[in-house]
Short mmCIF file of C-alpha atoms in Angstrom, two decimals:
data_model
loop_
_atom_site.label_atom_id
_atom_site.label_comp_id
_atom_site.label_asym_id
_atom_site.label_seq_id
_atom_site.Cartn_x
_atom_site.Cartn_y
_atom_site.Cartn_z
CA MET A 1 -4.18 312.12 104.69
CA LYS A 2 -1.51 309.53 104.78
CA THR A 3 0.24 309.03 107.75
CA PRO A 4 4.55 309.59 106.97
CA LEU A 5 6.41 305.83 107.43
CA LEU A 6 8.57 307.70 109.55
CA GLY A 7 6.71 309.91 111.51
CA ASP A 8 5.27 313.76 110.95
CA LYS A 9 6.85 317.03 112.50
CA ALA A 10 4.56 316.29 115.89
CA PHE A 11 5.74 312.54 116.28
CA TYR A 12 9.46 314.31 116.21
CA ARG A 13 8.64 316.50 118.79
CA GLN A 14 7.06 314.83 121.01
CA ALA A 15 9.73 311.87 120.58
CA THR A 16 12.15 314.41 120.89
CA ALA A 17 10.80 316.44 123.60
CA ILE A 18 10.29 312.69 125.56
CA GLY A 19 13.28 310.73 124.32
CA LEU A 20 16.56 312.99 124.00
CA PRO A 21 16.98 314.15 127.71
CA ILE A 22 16.32 310.35 128.76
CA ALA A 23 18.74 309.35 125.89
CA LEU A 24 21.48 312.01 127.08
CA GLN A 25 20.93 310.77 130.86
CA ASN A 26 21.59 307.27 130.19
CA LEU A 27 24.32 308.49 127.77
CA LEU A 28 25.60 310.35 131.14
CA THR A 29 25.39 307.13 132.67
CA THR A 30 27.17 304.86 130.49
CA SER A 31 29.62 307.65 129.85
CA GLY A 32 30.70 307.38 134.56
CA SER A 33 31.73 303.68 132.80
CA MET A 34 33.71 304.74 130.11
CA VAL A 35 35.81 307.58 132.07
CA ASP A 36 36.35 304.60 134.60
CA THR A 37 37.61 302.12 132.10
CA MET A 38 39.76 305.50 130.63
CA MET A 39 40.84 306.15 133.31
CA ILE A 40 41.85 302.53 135.00
CA GLY A 41 43.91 302.13 131.52
CA SER A 42 46.50 303.57 132.66
CA GLN A 43 46.44 300.64 135.30
CA GLY A 44 46.92 298.29 131.99
CA GLU A 45 44.86 295.69 130.29
CA LEU A 46 44.04 293.18 133.40
CA ALA A 47 42.97 296.25 135.46
CA VAL A 48 40.44 297.32 132.55
CA ALA A 49 39.20 293.56 132.65
CA ALA A 50 38.67 293.56 136.01
CA VAL A 51 36.54 296.45 135.85
CA GLY A 52 34.71 294.78 132.97
CA ILE A 53 34.05 291.53 135.06
CA CYS A 54 32.74 293.40 137.71
CA SER A 55 30.34 295.31 135.43
CA GLN A 56 28.78 292.07 134.33
CA TYR A 57 27.44 291.44 138.04
CA ALA A 58 26.77 294.94 138.71
CA ALA A 59 25.32 296.36 135.73
CA SER A 60 24.23 293.48 133.48
CA LEU A 61 23.05 290.35 136.12
CA LEU A 62 21.75 293.15 138.87
CA VAL A 63 19.91 295.39 135.99
CA SER A 64 18.56 291.77 134.72
CA ALA A 65 17.17 290.37 137.40
CA ILE A 66 15.26 294.25 138.40
CA PHE A 67 14.03 294.94 135.05
CA GLY A 68 11.27 293.59 134.98
CA PHE A 69 9.88 295.08 137.79
CA PHE A 70 11.14 298.37 136.55
CA ASN A 71 9.29 297.65 133.09
CA GLY A 72 6.65 296.68 134.62
CA GLY A 73 6.15 300.08 136.65
CA THR A 74 6.26 301.54 133.41
CA ILE A 75 3.24 299.88 131.86
CA PHE A 76 1.24 301.18 134.83
CA TYR A 77 2.90 304.69 134.81
CA ALA A 78 2.10 305.40 131.40
CA GLN A 79 -1.07 304.19 130.76
CA TYR A 80 -2.75 305.81 134.18
CA TRP A 81 -0.43 309.10 133.01
CA GLY A 82 -3.03 308.65 130.17
CA VAL A 83 -6.01 308.97 132.04
CA LYS A 84 -4.17 310.97 134.75
CA ASN A 85 -5.38 308.44 137.55
CA GLU A 86 -2.49 309.78 140.31
CA LYS A 87 -3.53 307.33 142.94
CA GLY A 88 -2.74 303.87 140.69
CA ILE A 89 0.99 305.92 139.91
CA SER A 90 1.37 306.00 143.26
CA ARG A 91 0.22 302.46 143.97
CA SER A 92 2.63 301.04 141.08
CA PHE A 93 5.79 303.12 142.20
CA GLY A 94 5.71 301.57 145.47
CA LEU A 95 5.00 298.63 144.46
CA THR A 96 7.80 298.41 141.74
CA THR A 97 10.54 300.44 143.91
CA SER A 98 9.77 297.44 146.75
CA CYS A 99 11.07 294.60 144.34
CA MET A 100 13.75 296.04 142.79
CA LEU A 101 15.22 296.92 146.19
CA GLY A 102 14.07 294.04 147.83
CA ILE A 103 16.53 291.98 145.06
CA THR A 104 18.95 294.58 144.73
CA LEU A 105 19.86 294.22 148.85
CA LEU A 106 20.40 290.62 148.08
CA PHE A 107 23.21 291.44 145.56
CA ALA A 108 24.76 294.12 147.11
CA LEU A 109 24.83 291.56 150.08
CA ALA A 110 26.66 289.06 148.37
CA ALA A 111 29.48 291.40 146.64
CA ILE A 112 30.55 292.70 149.93
CA LEU A 113 30.21 289.13 152.20
CA ILE A 114 31.59 287.35 148.72
CA PRO A 115 33.05 289.17 146.08
CA GLU A 116 35.90 286.17 145.16
CA GLN A 117 33.10 283.74 144.42
CA ILE A 118 31.16 285.31 142.50
CA LEU A 119 34.05 286.27 140.11
CA SER A 120 35.51 283.15 140.25
CA ILE A 121 32.02 282.58 138.16
CA TYR A 122 33.24 284.65 135.72
CA THR A 123 36.42 284.34 134.75
CA ASP A 124 39.25 281.71 135.59
CA LYS A 125 42.19 284.14 135.36
CA GLU A 126 43.05 284.69 139.20
CA SER A 127 45.53 287.74 138.09
CA ILE A 128 42.06 289.28 137.46
CA ARG A 129 40.03 288.31 140.45
CA GLN A 130 42.37 289.53 142.62
CA ILE A 131 42.46 293.10 140.92
CA ALA A 132 38.42 293.00 140.81
CA ALA A 133 37.35 291.56 144.33
CA PRO A 134 38.41 294.83 146.60
CA TYR A 135 36.15 297.21 143.37
CA LEU A 136 33.42 294.74 143.58
CA ARG A 137 33.17 294.91 147.46
CA LEU A 138 33.06 298.82 147.44
CA LEU A 139 30.29 299.13 144.11
CA GLY A 140 28.19 296.47 146.56
CA PHE A 141 27.60 299.62 148.80
CA ALA A 142 26.58 301.81 145.86
CA MET A 143 23.94 298.92 144.30
CA PRO A 144 20.87 299.94 146.84
CA LEU A 145 21.89 303.53 145.55
CA GLN A 146 21.59 303.20 141.98
CA ILE A 147 18.41 300.90 141.67
CA LEU A 148 16.72 303.13 143.87
CA SER A 149 17.87 306.71 141.12
CA MET A 150 16.82 304.12 138.38
CA ALA A 151 13.25 304.03 140.17
CA LEU A 152 12.09 307.79 141.02
CA SER A 153 13.81 308.20 137.15
CA GLY A 154 11.13 305.73 135.34
CA LEU A 155 8.39 307.70 137.16
CA LEU A 156 9.84 311.05 136.15
CA ARG A 157 10.35 309.75 133.08
CA SER A 158 6.83 308.53 132.65
CA THR A 159 4.81 311.38 133.81
CA GLY A 160 6.43 314.21 132.12
CA GLN A 161 9.51 315.30 133.74
CA VAL A 162 12.27 313.91 131.59
CA ARG A 163 14.56 316.72 132.77
CA VAL A 164 14.96 316.38 136.41
CA PRO A 165 16.82 313.10 135.84
CA LEU A 166 19.21 314.66 133.27
CA TYR A 167 20.27 317.39 135.55
CA ALA A 168 20.94 314.43 138.56
CA SER A 169 23.16 312.47 135.95
CA ILE A 170 25.57 315.62 134.90
CA ALA A 171 26.06 316.12 138.90
CA SER A 172 26.47 312.58 139.44
CA LEU A 173 29.21 312.14 135.96
CA ILE A 174 30.68 315.82 136.88
CA THR A 175 31.44 314.10 140.83
CA ASN A 176 32.43 310.84 139.00
CA THR A 177 35.17 312.31 137.05
CA SER A 178 36.72 314.92 139.61
CA LEU A 179 36.77 311.60 142.32
CA ASN A 180 38.56 309.55 139.78
CA TRP A 181 41.08 311.90 138.61
CA MET A 182 41.47 312.77 142.41
CA LEU A 183 41.13 308.77 143.54
CA ILE A 184 43.13 306.73 140.62
CA TYR A 185 45.95 308.51 140.51
CA GLY A 186 46.70 310.53 144.37
CA HIS A 187 45.43 314.44 142.96
CA CYS A 188 44.66 317.14 145.78
CA GLY A 189 46.57 315.33 148.67
CA LEU A 190 44.48 311.66 148.97
CA PRO A 191 46.11 308.48 148.04
CA ALA A 192 46.67 306.64 144.63
CA MET A 193 44.22 304.01 145.14
CA GLY A 194 44.25 302.60 141.43
CA VAL A 195 40.88 300.50 140.89
CA VAL A 196 39.52 300.77 144.12
CA GLY A 197 39.98 304.46 143.57
CA ALA A 198 37.60 304.31 141.09
CA ALA A 199 34.70 302.33 142.78
CA ALA A 200 34.65 304.77 145.63
CA ALA A 201 34.56 307.36 142.88
CA THR A 202 31.23 305.04 141.49
CA LEU A 203 29.61 305.20 145.49
CA ALA A 204 30.07 308.66 146.04
CA SER A 205 28.36 309.83 142.44
CA SER A 206 25.51 307.13 142.79
CA LEU A 207 25.00 309.24 146.46
CA VAL A 208 25.09 312.55 144.71
CA ASN A 209 22.65 311.07 142.09
CA ALA A 210 19.63 309.61 144.37
CA VAL A 211 19.75 312.14 147.02
CA LEU A 212 19.52 314.97 144.18
CA LEU A 213 15.97 312.89 142.95
CA ILE A 214 14.72 312.13 146.28
CA SER A 215 15.41 315.90 147.60
CA TYR A 216 13.56 317.11 144.00
CA CYS A 217 10.66 314.35 144.90
CA PHE A 218 9.91 316.09 147.79
CA TYR A 219 9.88 319.48 146.48
CA ASP A 220 7.19 319.23 143.68
CA LYS A 221 4.14 320.15 145.28
CA GLN A 222 2.40 319.71 141.85
CA ARG A 223 2.83 316.12 141.68
CA PRO A 224 1.63 314.51 145.29
CA PHE A 225 2.86 311.26 144.20
CA LEU A 226 5.99 311.84 143.83
CA ARG A 227 6.33 312.24 147.81
CA ILE A 228 6.58 309.38 149.93
CA SER A 229 3.47 308.17 151.71
CA TRP A 230 0.81 305.66 152.72
CA GLU A 231 -0.52 305.61 149.38
CA HIS A 232 2.42 303.89 148.15
CA LEU A 233 1.55 301.18 149.88
CA CYS A 234 -1.82 300.79 149.75
CA TRP A 235 -2.31 297.68 147.39
CA SER A 236 -4.99 295.84 147.23
CA ARG A 237 -5.75 291.92 146.31
CA ASP A 238 -6.76 293.51 142.78
CA PHE A 239 -4.33 295.68 142.25
CA MET A 240 -1.86 293.26 142.96
CA ARG A 241 -3.00 290.36 140.35
CA GLN A 242 -2.46 292.96 137.50
CA TYR A 243 0.52 294.32 138.40
CA PHE A 244 2.12 290.87 138.73
CA GLY A 245 -0.12 289.65 135.76
CA LYS A 246 1.85 291.86 133.64
CA SER A 247 5.53 291.76 135.23
CA LEU A 248 5.91 288.91 136.58
CA PRO A 249 6.33 287.93 132.58
CA ILE A 250 8.44 290.61 132.08
CA ALA A 251 10.61 289.83 135.22
CA ALA A 252 10.71 285.95 134.27
CA ASN A 253 12.40 287.68 130.49
CA GLU A 254 14.76 289.19 132.25
CA ILE A 255 16.04 286.88 134.90
CA PHE A 256 16.41 283.80 132.01
CA MET A 257 17.96 286.14 130.23
CA GLY A 258 20.46 288.04 133.01
CA ILE A 259 21.32 284.20 133.04
CA GLY A 260 21.94 283.52 129.64
CA PHE A 261 24.19 286.71 129.50
CA MET A 262 26.16 285.29 132.57
CA ILE A 263 27.17 282.11 130.49
CA ILE A 264 27.75 284.15 127.64
CA ASN A 265 30.01 286.17 129.89
CA ILE A 266 31.55 282.59 131.73
CA VAL A 267 32.43 282.00 127.63
CA VAL A 268 33.93 285.37 127.49
CA GLY A 269 35.90 284.68 130.62
CA ARG A 270 37.76 281.93 129.62
CA GLN A 271 38.92 283.17 126.59
CA ASN A 272 42.66 284.76 126.77
CA GLU A 273 43.41 287.86 128.68
CA MET A 274 43.90 290.44 125.78
CA ALA A 275 40.35 289.12 124.46
CA ILE A 276 38.94 289.75 127.81
CA ALA A 277 40.40 293.40 128.24
CA ALA A 278 39.04 293.91 124.27
CA MET A 279 35.38 292.73 125.56
CA ALA A 280 35.71 295.86 128.28
CA VAL A 281 36.24 297.91 126.26
CA PHE A 282 33.56 297.23 123.63
CA ARG A 283 30.84 296.89 126.50
CA VAL A 284 31.42 300.35 127.23
CA ILE A 285 31.11 301.27 123.65
CA GLU A 286 28.14 298.96 123.04
CA GLY A 287 26.62 300.41 126.13
CA ILE A 288 26.94 304.07 125.08
CA VAL A 289 25.00 303.53 121.60
CA PHE A 290 22.49 301.05 123.51
CA SER A 291 22.06 303.61 126.17
CA PHE A 292 21.70 306.72 123.92
CA PHE A 293 18.87 305.03 121.82
CA ARG A 294 17.32 303.07 124.92
CA GLY A 295 16.02 306.92 126.11
CA PHE A 296 14.04 306.56 122.75
CA THR A 297 13.29 303.21 123.72
CA ASN A 298 11.53 304.60 127.11
CA ALA A 299 9.67 307.54 124.53
CA SER A 300 8.28 305.13 122.67
CA ALA A 301 6.84 303.02 126.06
CA VAL A 302 5.76 306.72 127.50
CA MET A 303 4.11 307.66 124.23
CA VAL A 304 2.55 304.43 122.98
CA GLY A 305 1.71 303.21 126.53
CA SER A 306 -0.14 306.99 126.92
CA GLN A 307 -2.14 306.29 124.13
CA ILE A 308 -3.19 302.92 124.54
CA GLY A 309 -4.19 303.79 127.88
CA ALA A 310 -6.49 306.74 126.93
CA GLY A 311 -8.22 304.62 124.10
CA ASN A 312 -6.34 306.06 121.61
CA HIS A 313 -5.24 302.65 120.43
CA LEU A 314 -4.41 303.33 116.58
CA LYS A 315 -2.39 306.03 117.26
CA GLY A 316 -0.34 304.26 119.74
CA TYR A 317 0.00 301.13 117.05
CA THR A 318 0.69 303.35 114.35
CA GLN A 319 3.60 305.06 116.23
CA ALA A 320 5.31 301.73 117.83
CA LYS A 321 6.00 301.06 113.70
CA GLN A 322 7.61 304.18 113.09
CA PHE A 323 9.46 303.57 116.25
CA ALA A 324 10.44 300.35 115.43
CA LEU A 325 11.57 301.75 111.62
CA LEU A 326 13.53 304.85 112.97
CA CYS A 327 15.41 303.54 115.75
CA PRO A 328 17.29 301.02 113.70
CA LEU A 329 18.41 302.98 111.13
CA VAL A 330 19.56 305.46 113.69
CA VAL A 331 21.40 303.03 115.43
CA PHE A 332 22.95 301.81 111.82
CA GLY A 333 24.17 304.98 111.00
CA ILE A 334 26.19 305.69 114.74
CA CYS A 335 27.22 302.22 114.38
CA ILE A 336 28.79 303.00 111.04
CA LEU A 337 30.90 305.97 112.12
CA GLN A 338 32.03 303.51 114.52
CA VAL A 339 33.62 301.50 112.11
CA ILE A 340 35.27 304.60 109.97
CA PHE A 341 36.34 305.75 113.54
CA ARG A 342 37.60 302.78 114.98
CA GLU A 343 41.44 303.29 115.18
CA SER A 344 40.73 306.88 117.03
CA LEU A 345 37.94 305.18 118.92
CA LEU A 346 39.73 302.03 120.36
CA GLY A 347 42.88 304.09 120.73
CA ILE A 348 41.74 306.22 123.68
CA PHE A 349 41.11 302.94 126.14
CA GLY A 350 44.80 302.03 126.60
CA LEU A 351 44.78 297.84 124.93
CA GLY A 352 47.90 296.56 123.30
CA PRO A 353 48.43 295.87 119.80
CA GLN A 354 45.98 292.06 119.95
CA ALA A 355 43.31 293.47 121.98
CA LEU A 356 42.97 296.59 119.56
CA GLU A 357 42.96 293.94 116.23
CA TYR A 358 39.69 291.98 118.54
CA GLY A 359 37.89 295.77 118.91
CA ARG A 360 38.15 296.32 115.44
CA GLN A 361 36.79 293.18 114.41
CA MET A 362 33.91 293.48 117.00
CA LEU A 363 33.14 296.67 115.92
CA VAL A 364 32.06 295.09 112.60
CA ILE A 365 30.38 292.73 113.26
CA PHE A 366 28.01 295.29 115.84
CA VAL A 367 27.06 296.94 112.94
CA VAL A 368 24.66 294.54 111.71
CA ALA A 369 23.97 293.26 115.34
CA ALA A 370 23.28 296.02 117.05
CA THR A 371 20.91 297.14 114.11
CA MET A 372 18.77 293.55 114.69
CA ARG A 373 18.37 294.22 118.17
CA THR A 374 18.13 297.89 118.20
CA CYS A 375 14.36 296.93 116.10
CA ASN A 376 13.73 293.87 118.35
CA TRP A 377 14.54 296.18 121.38
CA ILE A 378 12.11 298.77 120.50
CA CYS A 379 9.45 296.01 119.57
CA ASN A 380 9.44 294.34 122.77
CA ASP A 381 9.17 297.66 124.30
CA SER A 382 6.25 298.67 122.75
CA PHE A 383 4.34 295.65 123.51
CA ARG A 384 4.99 295.82 127.01
CA ALA A 385 3.95 299.07 126.86
CA GLY A 386 0.76 297.97 124.57
CA GLY A 387 -0.45 295.62 127.55
CA GLU A 388 1.10 292.54 126.34
CA SER A 389 4.49 290.99 128.18
CA MET A 390 4.29 287.33 127.12
CA PHE A 391 5.05 286.74 123.20
CA GLY A 392 8.21 288.74 123.81
CA THR A 393 9.24 287.04 127.19
CA VAL A 394 8.70 283.61 125.27
CA VAL A 395 10.52 284.36 121.82
CA GLU A 396 13.66 286.27 123.53
CA ILE A 397 13.68 283.10 126.12
CA VAL A 398 13.15 280.28 123.72
CA CYS A 399 15.70 282.06 121.07
CA MET A 400 18.04 282.78 123.82
CA TYR A 401 18.72 279.20 125.19
CA LEU A 402 18.11 277.12 121.57
CA PHE A 403 20.82 279.02 119.83
CA THR A 404 23.32 281.78 121.49
CA VAL A 405 23.61 279.18 124.47
CA PRO A 406 24.57 276.50 122.46
CA THR A 407 26.47 278.69 120.04
CA MET A 408 28.55 280.07 122.33
CA ILE A 409 29.77 277.63 124.40
CA LEU A 410 30.46 275.10 121.49
CA SER A 411 32.45 278.16 119.98
CA GLY A 412 34.29 279.59 123.37
CA LEU A 413 34.28 276.30 124.83
CA VAL A 414 34.40 273.08 122.89
CA LEU A 415 35.64 273.95 119.45
CA HIS A 416 37.78 276.83 120.80
CA LEU A 417 37.27 279.21 117.85
CA PRO A 418 38.53 282.39 117.40
CA PHE A 419 37.23 285.01 119.09
CA ALA A 420 35.49 286.80 116.40
CA ALA A 421 33.45 283.62 115.87
CA VAL A 422 33.00 283.70 119.09
CA PHE A 423 31.77 287.17 119.18
CA ILE A 424 29.68 286.44 116.28
CA CYS A 425 27.57 284.24 118.43
CA VAL A 426 26.61 286.35 121.31
CA TYR A 427 23.51 288.02 119.36
CA MET A 428 22.60 285.29 117.58
CA ASP A 429 19.29 285.25 118.92
CA ASP A 430 18.58 288.61 117.83
CA TYR A 431 18.95 287.38 114.45
CA ILE A 432 16.51 285.06 114.83
CA ARG A 433 13.67 286.75 116.60
CA PHE A 434 13.49 289.99 114.35
CA PHE A 435 11.62 288.58 111.88
CA LEU A 436 9.13 286.97 114.85
CA VAL A 437 8.81 290.69 116.54
CA ILE A 438 7.85 292.17 112.92
CA TRP A 439 5.44 289.76 112.78
CA TYR A 440 3.50 290.85 115.81
CA MET A 441 4.04 294.07 115.31
CA ASN A 442 2.44 294.29 112.32
CA SER A 443 -0.63 292.19 113.62
CA GLY A 444 -1.33 294.57 116.67
CA LYS A 445 -2.62 291.70 118.95
CA TRP A 446 0.03 293.28 121.57
CA VAL A 447 -2.56 295.76 122.53
CA LYS A 448 -3.87 295.24 125.48
CA PRO A 449 -4.85 298.02 127.91
CA ILE A 450 -5.22 297.85 131.43
CA THR A 451 -7.80 301.37 132.47
CA PRO A 452 -10.95 300.88 131.41
CA GLU A 453 -10.92 303.77 128.64
CA GLY A 454 -8.56 301.84 126.81
CA GLU A 455 -10.93 298.25 127.41
CA LYS A 456 -13.56 299.97 125.78
CA ALA A 457 -11.86 301.13 122.65
CA LEU A 458 -10.56 298.27 122.33
CA PRO A 459 -12.99 295.83 119.73
CA ALA A 460 -13.22 299.27 117.40
CA PHE A 461 -9.37 298.91 116.79
CA ARG A 462 -9.32 294.92 116.54
CA ALA A 463 -12.36 295.45 114.20
CA LEU A 464 -10.51 298.24 111.74
CA LEU A 465 -7.66 295.64 111.75
CA ALA A 466 -9.62 292.86 110.78
CA SER A 467 -10.34 294.49 108.26
CA LYS A 468 -7.78 295.06 106.44
CA LYS A 469 -7.39 298.82 106.15
CA ARG A 470 -4.31 300.28 106.04
CA PRO A 471 -3.59 302.40 109.14
CA ALA A 472 -3.59 305.82 107.39
CA LYS A 473 -7.16 304.89 105.50
CA ALA A 474 -8.90 303.29 108.97
CA GLU A 475 -7.33 306.38 110.68
CA GLU A 476 -9.35 309.08 108.14
CA ASN A 477 -12.47 307.26 109.15
CA CYS A 478 -11.52 307.76 112.53
#
């Protein structure tokens, strides 16, 4: 029986059951940023630009620093869950969370103590820095809560509890929206705090999210590895060697990519104020697209990792290829709709005429860029779920620093090209590595299980690929 190119009904049922709640949760999380940006739009373009600059540090750079450990943990959760190894999950979660929170505390302290110095890296506009500094200082207190919630959500998703993080995110969004309305504008007898009020609302909503997730972990009696215990800290030397062997390449990848994105943001931060404000709005729209898509990236990691951990390599390989084709097609469709309704979409953020024109240009360019980036991400997450963390790391870093960073500096700081030309260079690495990751996906060399069951089945899978049989025919022979 031939395997459908885009998956069968069973594939869609499983992908939807896992991916849709995660996608909705990510969408709700990003919606908090959208609500902030929309409500702050009433304070003017400089306020919008200030919040956008802060998010590059608090969201983009911080997440890049810890995401390697988050993804490394996901590899272990998914593969251990495939063979129901609860002790392995507990150890993985304990080590993952310790690494993530340790890095986050450094970022939080810097945001609280030296916000002005941080902001001076991102922009040379004093008017923007003055608005952004108190916002970033208050956001520093929210960072550890946000990253703890991220770690707990990752564990719950990888072990089949995808709805709990969704419900916590709904409560967090309601809290954020309500307090934004009260604190930005001064309703219900509260002072009108403007941008600082939005930061206070973010802090409160982050606390709500973390408390709800921690409470559930203590409540769930069917998954004892969710409750904090000494089992989370029982890390043998062999386990740590295996964990960091998988996680550190991903962490290095994310850190170097984060530095690359910081350079991109530095170049953007030295364009005119209208371009900076437009970019802040675009980042919100981009975040909505990718946050929804990332839910299905997480689903691919769980599904592919579980199959490979259990020794069902052919099925995991086939599912990864189906995700790599399906997700970019969906994102392409979403981006086309954004272009069609771009006037209404951009109009809700309070931008001026020049900033609106920049936004229109970016959305058109984003159609191609987002489709390619989606494919690159889905492939790389499948590689990592399969146990391969080096190939994607090397390709991402090399393409970022050979193509994107030099072209951004040249176009934005040396040649001073129009902003649309500068923006095209933001995604230069994605255009190049698209072809490399497609080749590596088809090769199947990324299937490198960490469980005994997966390692036992690996020679037979490699023999099938070496025989150059089509996956569908090979499946009939299994």
